[in-house]
Coordinates of N, CA, C and O in Angstrom, one line a residue:
M22 N 61.3 -189.4 -94.5 CA 60.3 -189.4 -95.5 C 59.0 -189.9 -95.0 O 59.0 -190.9 -94.3
K23 N 57.9 -189.3 -95.4 CA 56.6 -189.7 -94.9 C 56.1 -190.8 -95.7 O 56.3 -190.9 -96.9
S24 N 55.4 -191.7 -95.1 CA 54.7 -192.8 -95.8 C 53.4 -192.3 -96.4 O 52.9 -191.3 -96.1
Q25 N 52.9 -193.1 -97.3 CA 51.6 -192.8 -98.0 C 50.5 -192.6 -97.0 O 49.7 -191.7 -97.0
S26 N 50.5 -193.5 -95.9 CA 49.5 -193.4 -94.9 C 49.6 -192.1 -94.1 O 48.6 -191.6 -93.7
D27 N 50.8 -191.7 -93.8 CA 50.9 -190.4 -93.1 C 50.3 -189.2 -93.9 O 49.7 -188.4 -93.4
C28 N 50.6 -189.2 -95.2 CA 50.1 -188.2 -96.1 C 48.5 -188.2 -96.1 O 47.9 -187.2 -96.1
N29 N 48.0 -189.5 -96.2 CA 46.5 -189.6 -96.3 C 45.8 -189.1 -95.0 O 44.7 -188.6 -95.1
L30 N 46.5 -189.2 -93.9 CA 45.9 -188.7 -92.6 C 45.8 -187.1 -92.7 O 45.0 -186.6 -92.0
N31 N 46.5 -186.5 -93.5 CA 46.5 -185.1 -93.7 C 46.0 -184.6 -95.0 O 46.2 -183.5 -95.4
A32 N 45.2 -185.4 -95.7 CA 44.6 -185.0 -96.9 C 43.6 -183.9 -96.7 O 43.0 -183.7 -95.7
I33 N 43.5 -183.1 -97.8 CA 42.6 -181.9 -97.8 C 41.5 -182.1 -98.8 O 41.8 -182.5 -100.0
L34 N 40.2 -181.9 -98.4 CA 39.1 -181.9 -99.4 C 38.9 -180.4 -99.6 O 38.6 -179.6 -98.7
L35 N 38.9 -180.0 -100.9 CA 38.7 -178.6 -101.4 C 37.5 -178.6 -102.2 O 37.4 -179.3 -103.2
L36 N 36.5 -177.7 -101.9 CA 35.3 -177.6 -102.6 C 34.9 -176.2 -103.0 O 34.8 -175.3 -102.1
D37 N 34.8 -175.9 -104.2 CA 34.4 -174.6 -104.7 C 33.7 -174.9 -106.1 O 34.2 -175.6 -106.9
D38 N 32.5 -174.3 -106.3 CA 31.7 -174.6 -107.5 C 32.3 -174.0 -108.7 O 31.9 -174.3 -109.8
E39 N 33.3 -173.1 -108.6 CA 34.0 -172.5 -109.7 C 35.3 -173.3 -110.0 O 36.2 -173.4 -109.1
F40 N 35.4 -174.0 -111.1 CA 36.5 -174.9 -111.5 C 37.8 -174.2 -111.4 O 38.8 -174.7 -110.9
D41 N 37.9 -172.9 -111.9 CA 39.2 -172.2 -111.9 C 39.7 -172.0 -110.5 O 41.0 -172.2 -110.3
I42 N 38.9 -171.7 -109.6 CA 39.3 -171.5 -108.2 C 39.8 -172.9 -107.6 O 40.8 -173.0 -107.0
T43 N 39.0 -173.9 -107.8 CA 39.3 -175.2 -107.3 C 40.7 -175.7 -107.9 O 41.5 -176.1 -107.1
F44 N 40.8 -175.5 -109.2 CA 42.1 -176.0 -109.8 C 43.3 -175.2 -109.3 O 44.3 -175.8 -109.0
S45 N 43.2 -173.9 -109.2 CA 44.3 -173.0 -108.8 C 44.7 -173.3 -107.3 O 45.9 -173.5 -107.0
F46 N 43.7 -173.4 -106.4 CA 44.0 -173.7 -105.0 C 44.6 -175.1 -104.9 O 45.5 -175.3 -104.1
K47 N 44.0 -176.0 -105.6 CA 44.5 -177.4 -105.5 C 45.9 -177.5 -106.0 O 46.8 -178.1 -105.3
Q48 N 46.2 -176.9 -107.1 CA 47.6 -176.9 -107.6 C 48.6 -176.2 -106.7 O 49.7 -176.7 -106.4
G49 N 48.2 -175.1 -106.1 CA 49.0 -174.4 -105.2 C 49.3 -175.2 -104.0 O 50.5 -175.2 -103.5
L50 N 48.3 -175.9 -103.4 CA 48.5 -176.7 -102.2 C 49.4 -177.9 -102.6 O 50.3 -178.3 -101.8
E51 N 49.2 -178.5 -103.7 CA 50.0 -179.7 -104.1 C 51.4 -179.3 -104.3 O 52.3 -180.0 -104.0
D52 N 51.6 -178.1 -104.9 CA 53.0 -177.6 -105.0 C 53.7 -177.4 -103.7 O 55.0 -177.5 -103.7
K53 N 53.0 -177.2 -102.6 CA 53.6 -177.1 -101.3 C 53.6 -178.5 -100.6 O 54.0 -178.6 -99.4
G54 N 53.3 -179.6 -101.3 CA 53.4 -180.9 -100.7 C 52.1 -181.5 -100.1 O 52.2 -182.6 -99.5
F55 N 51.0 -180.8 -100.2 CA 49.8 -181.3 -99.6 C 49.1 -182.3 -100.6 O 49.2 -182.1 -101.8
H56 N 48.4 -183.2 -100.0 CA 47.6 -184.2 -100.8 C 46.1 -183.6 -100.8 O 45.5 -183.6 -99.8
V57 N 45.7 -183.2 -102.0 CA 44.4 -182.5 -102.1 C 43.4 -183.2 -103.1 O 43.8 -183.7 -104.2
F58 N 42.2 -183.3 -102.7 CA 41.1 -183.8 -103.5 C 40.2 -182.6 -103.8 O 39.6 -182.0 -102.8
G59 N 40.1 -182.2 -105.0 CA 39.3 -181.0 -105.4 C 38.0 -181.4 -106.0 O 37.9 -182.3 -106.8
F60 N 36.9 -180.7 -105.6 CA 35.6 -180.9 -106.1 C 34.9 -179.6 -106.5 O 35.1 -178.6 -105.9
T61 N 34.0 -179.7 -107.5 CA 33.2 -178.5 -107.8 C 31.7 -178.8 -107.6 O 30.9 -177.9 -107.7
E62 N 31.4 -180.0 -107.2 CA 30.0 -180.4 -106.9 C 29.9 -180.9 -105.5 O 30.5 -181.9 -105.1
P63 N 29.1 -180.1 -104.6 CA 29.0 -180.4 -103.2 C 28.5 -181.8 -102.9 O 29.1 -182.4 -102.0
L64 N 27.5 -182.3 -103.6 CA 27.0 -183.7 -103.2 C 28.1 -184.8 -103.5 O 28.2 -185.7 -102.8
L65 N 28.8 -184.6 -104.6 CA 29.9 -185.5 -104.9 C 31.0 -185.5 -103.9 O 31.5 -186.5 -103.4
A66 N 31.3 -184.3 -103.5 CA 32.3 -184.1 -102.4 C 31.9 -184.7 -101.1 O 32.7 -185.4 -100.4
L67 N 30.6 -184.5 -100.8 CA 30.1 -185.1 -99.5 C 30.1 -186.6 -99.6 O 30.5 -187.2 -98.6
N68 N 29.7 -187.2 -100.7 CA 29.7 -188.6 -100.8 C 31.2 -189.1 -100.7 O 31.4 -190.1 -100.0
H69 N 32.1 -188.5 -101.3 CA 33.5 -188.9 -101.2 C 34.0 -188.8 -99.8 O 34.7 -189.7 -99.3
F70 N 33.7 -187.7 -99.1 CA 34.1 -187.5 -97.7 C 33.5 -188.6 -96.9 O 34.3 -189.1 -96.0
Q71 N 32.3 -188.9 -97.1 CA 31.6 -189.9 -96.2 C 32.4 -191.3 -96.4 O 32.6 -192.0 -95.4
M72 N 32.8 -191.6 -97.6 CA 33.5 -192.9 -97.8 C 34.9 -192.9 -97.4 O 35.5 -193.9 -97.3
N73 N 35.5 -191.7 -97.3 CA 37.0 -191.6 -97.1 C 37.3 -190.6 -95.9 O 38.5 -190.1 -95.9
S74 N 36.4 -190.4 -95.0 CA 36.7 -189.4 -94.0 C 37.9 -189.6 -93.1 O 38.5 -188.7 -92.6
E75 N 38.3 -190.9 -93.0 CA 39.5 -191.2 -92.1 C 40.8 -190.6 -92.6 O 41.7 -190.3 -91.8
Q76 N 40.8 -190.3 -93.9 CA 42.1 -189.7 -94.4 C 42.2 -188.2 -94.4 O 43.2 -187.6 -94.6
Y77 N 41.1 -187.5 -94.0 CA 41.1 -186.1 -94.1 C 41.4 -185.4 -92.8 O 40.9 -185.7 -91.7
G78 N 42.3 -184.4 -92.8 CA 42.6 -183.5 -91.7 C 42.0 -182.2 -91.8 O 41.8 -181.4 -90.9
L79 N 41.6 -181.8 -93.1 CA 41.0 -180.5 -93.3 C 40.0 -180.5 -94.5 O 40.3 -181.2 -95.5
V80 N 38.9 -179.8 -94.3 CA 38.0 -179.6 -95.4 C 37.8 -178.1 -95.6 O 37.6 -177.3 -94.7
I81 N 37.9 -177.7 -96.9 CA 37.8 -176.3 -97.2 C 36.6 -176.2 -98.2 O 36.6 -176.8 -99.2
S82 N 35.7 -175.3 -97.9 CA 34.5 -175.2 -98.7 C 34.1 -173.7 -98.9 O 34.2 -172.9 -98.0
D83 N 33.7 -173.4 -100.2 CA 33.1 -172.2 -100.5 C 31.7 -172.1 -99.8 O 31.1 -173.2 -99.4
I84 N 31.2 -170.9 -99.5 CA 29.9 -170.8 -98.8 C 28.8 -170.8 -99.8 O 27.8 -171.6 -99.7
R85 N 28.9 -170.0 -100.9 CA 27.8 -169.9 -101.8 C 28.0 -170.9 -103.0 O 28.8 -170.6 -103.8
M86 N 27.1 -171.9 -103.0 CA 27.1 -172.9 -104.1 C 25.7 -173.4 -104.3 O 24.9 -173.3 -103.5
P87 N 25.5 -173.9 -105.5 CA 24.2 -174.4 -105.8 C 23.9 -175.8 -105.1 O 24.9 -176.4 -104.7
V88 N 22.7 -176.2 -105.0 CA 22.3 -177.5 -104.5 C 22.4 -177.5 -102.9 O 21.5 -177.7 -102.2
I89 N 23.6 -177.3 -102.4 CA 23.9 -177.3 -101.0 C 24.9 -176.2 -100.7 O 26.0 -176.2 -101.4
N90 N 24.7 -175.3 -99.8 CA 25.6 -174.3 -99.5 C 26.7 -174.8 -98.6 O 26.6 -175.9 -98.0
G91 N 27.7 -173.9 -98.4 CA 28.9 -174.3 -97.6 C 28.5 -174.5 -96.1 O 29.1 -175.4 -95.5
Y92 N 27.6 -173.8 -95.6 CA 27.2 -174.0 -94.2 C 26.6 -175.4 -94.0 O 27.0 -176.1 -93.1
E93 N 25.7 -175.8 -94.9 CA 25.1 -177.1 -94.9 C 26.1 -178.2 -95.1 O 26.1 -179.2 -94.4
F94 N 27.0 -178.0 -96.0 CA 28.1 -178.9 -96.3 C 28.9 -179.2 -95.1 O 29.2 -180.3 -94.7
I95 N 29.4 -178.1 -94.5 CA 30.2 -178.2 -93.3 C 29.5 -178.9 -92.1 O 30.1 -179.8 -91.4
K96 N 28.2 -178.6 -91.9 CA 27.5 -179.3 -90.9 C 27.4 -180.8 -91.1 O 27.6 -181.6 -90.2
K97 N 27.2 -181.2 -92.4 CA 27.2 -182.6 -92.7 C 28.6 -183.3 -92.6 O 28.7 -184.4 -92.1
V98 N 29.6 -182.6 -92.9 CA 31.0 -183.1 -92.7 C 31.3 -183.3 -91.3 O 31.8 -184.3 -90.9
K99 N 30.9 -182.3 -90.4 CA 31.1 -182.4 -89.0 C 30.3 -183.6 -88.4 O 30.7 -184.1 -87.4
D100 N 29.1 -183.9 -88.9 CA 28.3 -185.0 -88.5 C 29.1 -186.3 -88.7 O 29.0 -187.2 -87.9
I101 N 29.8 -186.4 -89.8 CA 30.5 -187.6 -90.2 C 31.8 -187.7 -89.4 O 32.2 -188.7 -88.9
K102 N 32.6 -186.5 -89.3 CA 33.9 -186.5 -88.6 C 34.0 -185.2 -87.8 O 34.5 -184.2 -88.2
P103 N 33.5 -185.2 -86.5 CA 33.4 -184.0 -85.7 C 34.7 -183.3 -85.5 O 34.7 -182.0 -85.4
L104 N 35.8 -184.0 -85.5 CA 37.1 -183.3 -85.2 C 37.9 -182.8 -86.4 O 39.0 -182.2 -86.3
V105 N 37.3 -183.0 -87.6 CA 38.0 -182.5 -88.8 C 38.1 -181.0 -88.8 O 37.1 -180.3 -88.3
K106 N 39.2 -180.4 -89.2 CA 39.3 -178.9 -89.3 C 38.6 -178.5 -90.5 O 38.6 -179.2 -91.5
V107 N 37.9 -177.3 -90.4 CA 37.2 -176.8 -91.6 C 37.5 -175.3 -91.8 O 37.6 -174.5 -90.9
F108 N 37.6 -175.0 -93.1 CA 37.7 -173.6 -93.5 C 36.4 -173.3 -94.4 O 36.0 -174.2 -95.1
L109 N 35.9 -172.1 -94.3 CA 34.9 -171.6 -95.2 C 35.5 -170.5 -96.0 O 36.3 -169.6 -95.5
M110 N 35.2 -170.4 -97.3 CA 35.7 -169.4 -98.2 C 34.5 -168.6 -98.8 O 33.4 -169.2 -99.0
T111 N 34.7 -167.3 -99.0 CA 33.6 -166.5 -99.7 C 34.2 -165.3 -100.4 O 35.2 -164.8 -99.9
A112 N 33.6 -164.9 -101.4 CA 34.0 -163.7 -102.1 C 33.0 -162.6 -101.6 O 33.2 -161.4 -102.0
F113 N 32.0 -162.9 -100.8 CA 31.1 -162.0 -100.3 C 31.4 -161.6 -98.9 O 32.0 -162.4 -98.2
R114 N 30.8 -160.5 -98.5 CA 31.0 -160.0 -97.1 C 30.2 -161.0 -96.2 O 29.0 -161.3 -96.5
I115 N 30.7 -161.5 -95.1 CA 30.0 -162.4 -94.2 C 29.3 -161.5 -93.2 O 29.9 -160.8 -92.5
D116 N 28.0 -161.7 -93.1 CA 27.2 -161.1 -92.1 C 27.3 -161.9 -90.8 O 27.0 -163.0 -90.8
D117 N 27.8 -161.2 -89.8 CA 28.1 -161.9 -88.5 C 26.9 -162.6 -87.9 O 26.9 -163.7 -87.4
I118 N 25.7 -161.9 -88.1 CA 24.5 -162.5 -87.5 C 24.1 -163.8 -88.3 O 23.8 -164.8 -87.7
E119 N 24.2 -163.7 -89.6 CA 24.0 -164.9 -90.5 C 25.0 -166.0 -90.2 O 24.6 -167.2 -90.0
F120 N 26.2 -165.7 -90.0 CA 27.3 -166.6 -89.8 C 27.0 -167.3 -88.4 O 27.1 -168.6 -88.3
R121 N 26.7 -166.6 -87.4 CA 26.5 -167.1 -86.0 C 25.3 -168.0 -86.1 O 25.2 -169.1 -85.4
K122 N 24.2 -167.6 -86.8 CA 23.0 -168.4 -86.9 C 23.2 -169.7 -87.6 O 22.8 -170.8 -87.1
E123 N 23.9 -169.7 -88.7 CA 24.1 -170.8 -89.5 C 25.1 -171.8 -88.9 O 25.0 -173.0 -89.0
L124 N 26.1 -171.3 -88.2 CA 27.1 -172.2 -87.6 C 27.3 -172.1 -86.1 O 28.4 -172.3 -85.6
S125 N 26.2 -171.9 -85.4 CA 26.2 -171.7 -84.0 C 26.7 -173.0 -83.3 O 27.3 -172.9 -82.2
F126 N 26.6 -174.2 -83.9 CA 27.1 -175.4 -83.2 C 28.3 -176.0 -83.9 O 28.6 -177.2 -83.6
V127 N 28.8 -175.4 -84.9 CA 29.9 -175.9 -85.6 C 31.1 -175.0 -85.6 O 31.0 -173.8 -85.9
K128 N 32.3 -175.6 -85.1 CA 33.5 -174.8 -85.1 C 34.1 -174.7 -86.5 O 34.4 -175.7 -87.1
V129 N 34.4 -173.5 -86.9 CA 35.1 -173.2 -88.1 C 36.5 -172.7 -87.8 O 36.7 -171.8 -86.9
D130 N 37.5 -173.3 -88.3 CA 38.9 -173.0 -88.0 C 39.4 -171.8 -88.7 O 40.3 -171.1 -88.1
E131 N 38.9 -171.5 -89.8 CA 39.4 -170.3 -90.6 C 38.3 -169.8 -91.6 O 37.6 -170.7 -92.1
I132 N 38.3 -168.5 -91.8 CA 37.4 -167.9 -92.8 C 38.4 -167.3 -93.8 O 39.2 -166.5 -93.5
I133 N 38.2 -167.7 -95.1 CA 39.0 -167.2 -96.2 C 38.2 -166.3 -97.0 O 37.1 -166.6 -97.5
Q134 N 38.7 -165.0 -97.1 CA 38.0 -164.0 -97.9 C 38.7 -164.0 -99.3 O 39.9 -163.7 -99.4
K135 N 37.9 -164.3 -100.3 CA 38.4 -164.3 -101.7 C 38.1 -162.9 -102.2 O 37.1 -162.3 -101.9
P136 N 39.0 -162.4 -103.1 CA 40.2 -163.0 -103.6 C 41.3 -163.0 -102.5 O 41.3 -162.2 -101.6
I137 N 42.1 -164.0 -102.6 CA 43.2 -164.2 -101.7 C 44.5 -164.6 -102.5 O 44.3 -165.4 -103.4
L138 N 45.6 -164.1 -102.1 CA 46.8 -164.5 -102.8 C 47.1 -166.0 -102.5 O 46.8 -166.4 -101.3
L139 N 47.5 -166.7 -103.4 CA 47.8 -168.1 -103.3 C 48.8 -168.4 -102.1 O 48.6 -169.3 -101.3
E140 N 49.8 -167.5 -102.0 CA 50.7 -167.6 -100.8 C 50.0 -167.5 -99.5 O 50.3 -168.3 -98.6
D141 N 49.1 -166.6 -99.4 CA 48.4 -166.4 -98.1 C 47.4 -167.6 -97.9 O 47.3 -168.0 -96.7
F142 N 46.8 -168.1 -98.9 CA 46.0 -169.3 -98.8 C 46.8 -170.5 -98.3 O 46.4 -171.2 -97.3
T143 N 47.9 -170.8 -98.9 CA 48.7 -171.9 -98.5 C 49.3 -171.7 -97.1 O 49.4 -172.7 -96.3
S144 N 49.6 -170.5 -96.7 CA 50.0 -170.2 -95.4 C 48.9 -170.5 -94.3 O 49.2 -171.1 -93.3
A145 N 47.7 -170.2 -94.6 CA 46.6 -170.4 -93.7 C 46.4 -171.9 -93.6 O 46.2 -172.4 -92.4
V146 N 46.5 -172.7 -94.6 CA 46.4 -174.1 -94.6 C 47.6 -174.7 -93.7 O 47.4 -175.6 -92.9
S147 N 48.8 -174.2 -94.0 CA 49.9 -174.7 -93.2 C 49.8 -174.5 -91.7 O 50.4 -175.3 -90.9
R148 N 49.1 -173.5 -91.3 CA 48.9 -173.2 -89.9 C 48.1 -174.3 -89.2 O 48.1 -174.4 -88.0
H149 N 47.3 -175.0 -90.0 CA 46.3 -175.9 -89.4 C 46.6 -177.4 -89.7 O 46.0 -178.2 -89.1
I150 N 47.4 -177.7 -90.7 CA 47.7 -179.0 -91.1 C 49.2 -179.2 -91.4 O 49.8 -178.3 -92.0
N151 N 49.7 -180.3 -91.0 CA 51.1 -180.6 -91.4 C 51.2 -181.5 -92.6 O 50.4 -182.4 -92.8
N152 N 52.1 -181.1 -93.5 CA 52.2 -181.9 -94.8 C 53.5 -182.7 -94.8 O 54.4 -182.7 -94.2

């Protein structure tokens, strides 16, 4: 049996400005035993990450959001904790030139194309983090 501290080392921060998506993905991951903090506001998520970065093994962010987009969010997350794994999600086609330009110095571990089946989403997470 894992201790609470073991679980915290593998916590997931999930950020999407659409509540329904955040709620569904958070619930699906928690049903698989993951410890998830879900956010719909990028600045609130960034503030939380900054104060609690030691517990996170994975950060998942939508790309298109108001106030701060996913590219900017991930860059700030990596400035705080360079080795954290990151996923980017989008419902839009990703332009390779835009993607390379925006994230030329940041490693992204997975790109999630929405819509995605919950089973496929949780499988992608499972490949990168142990629960």
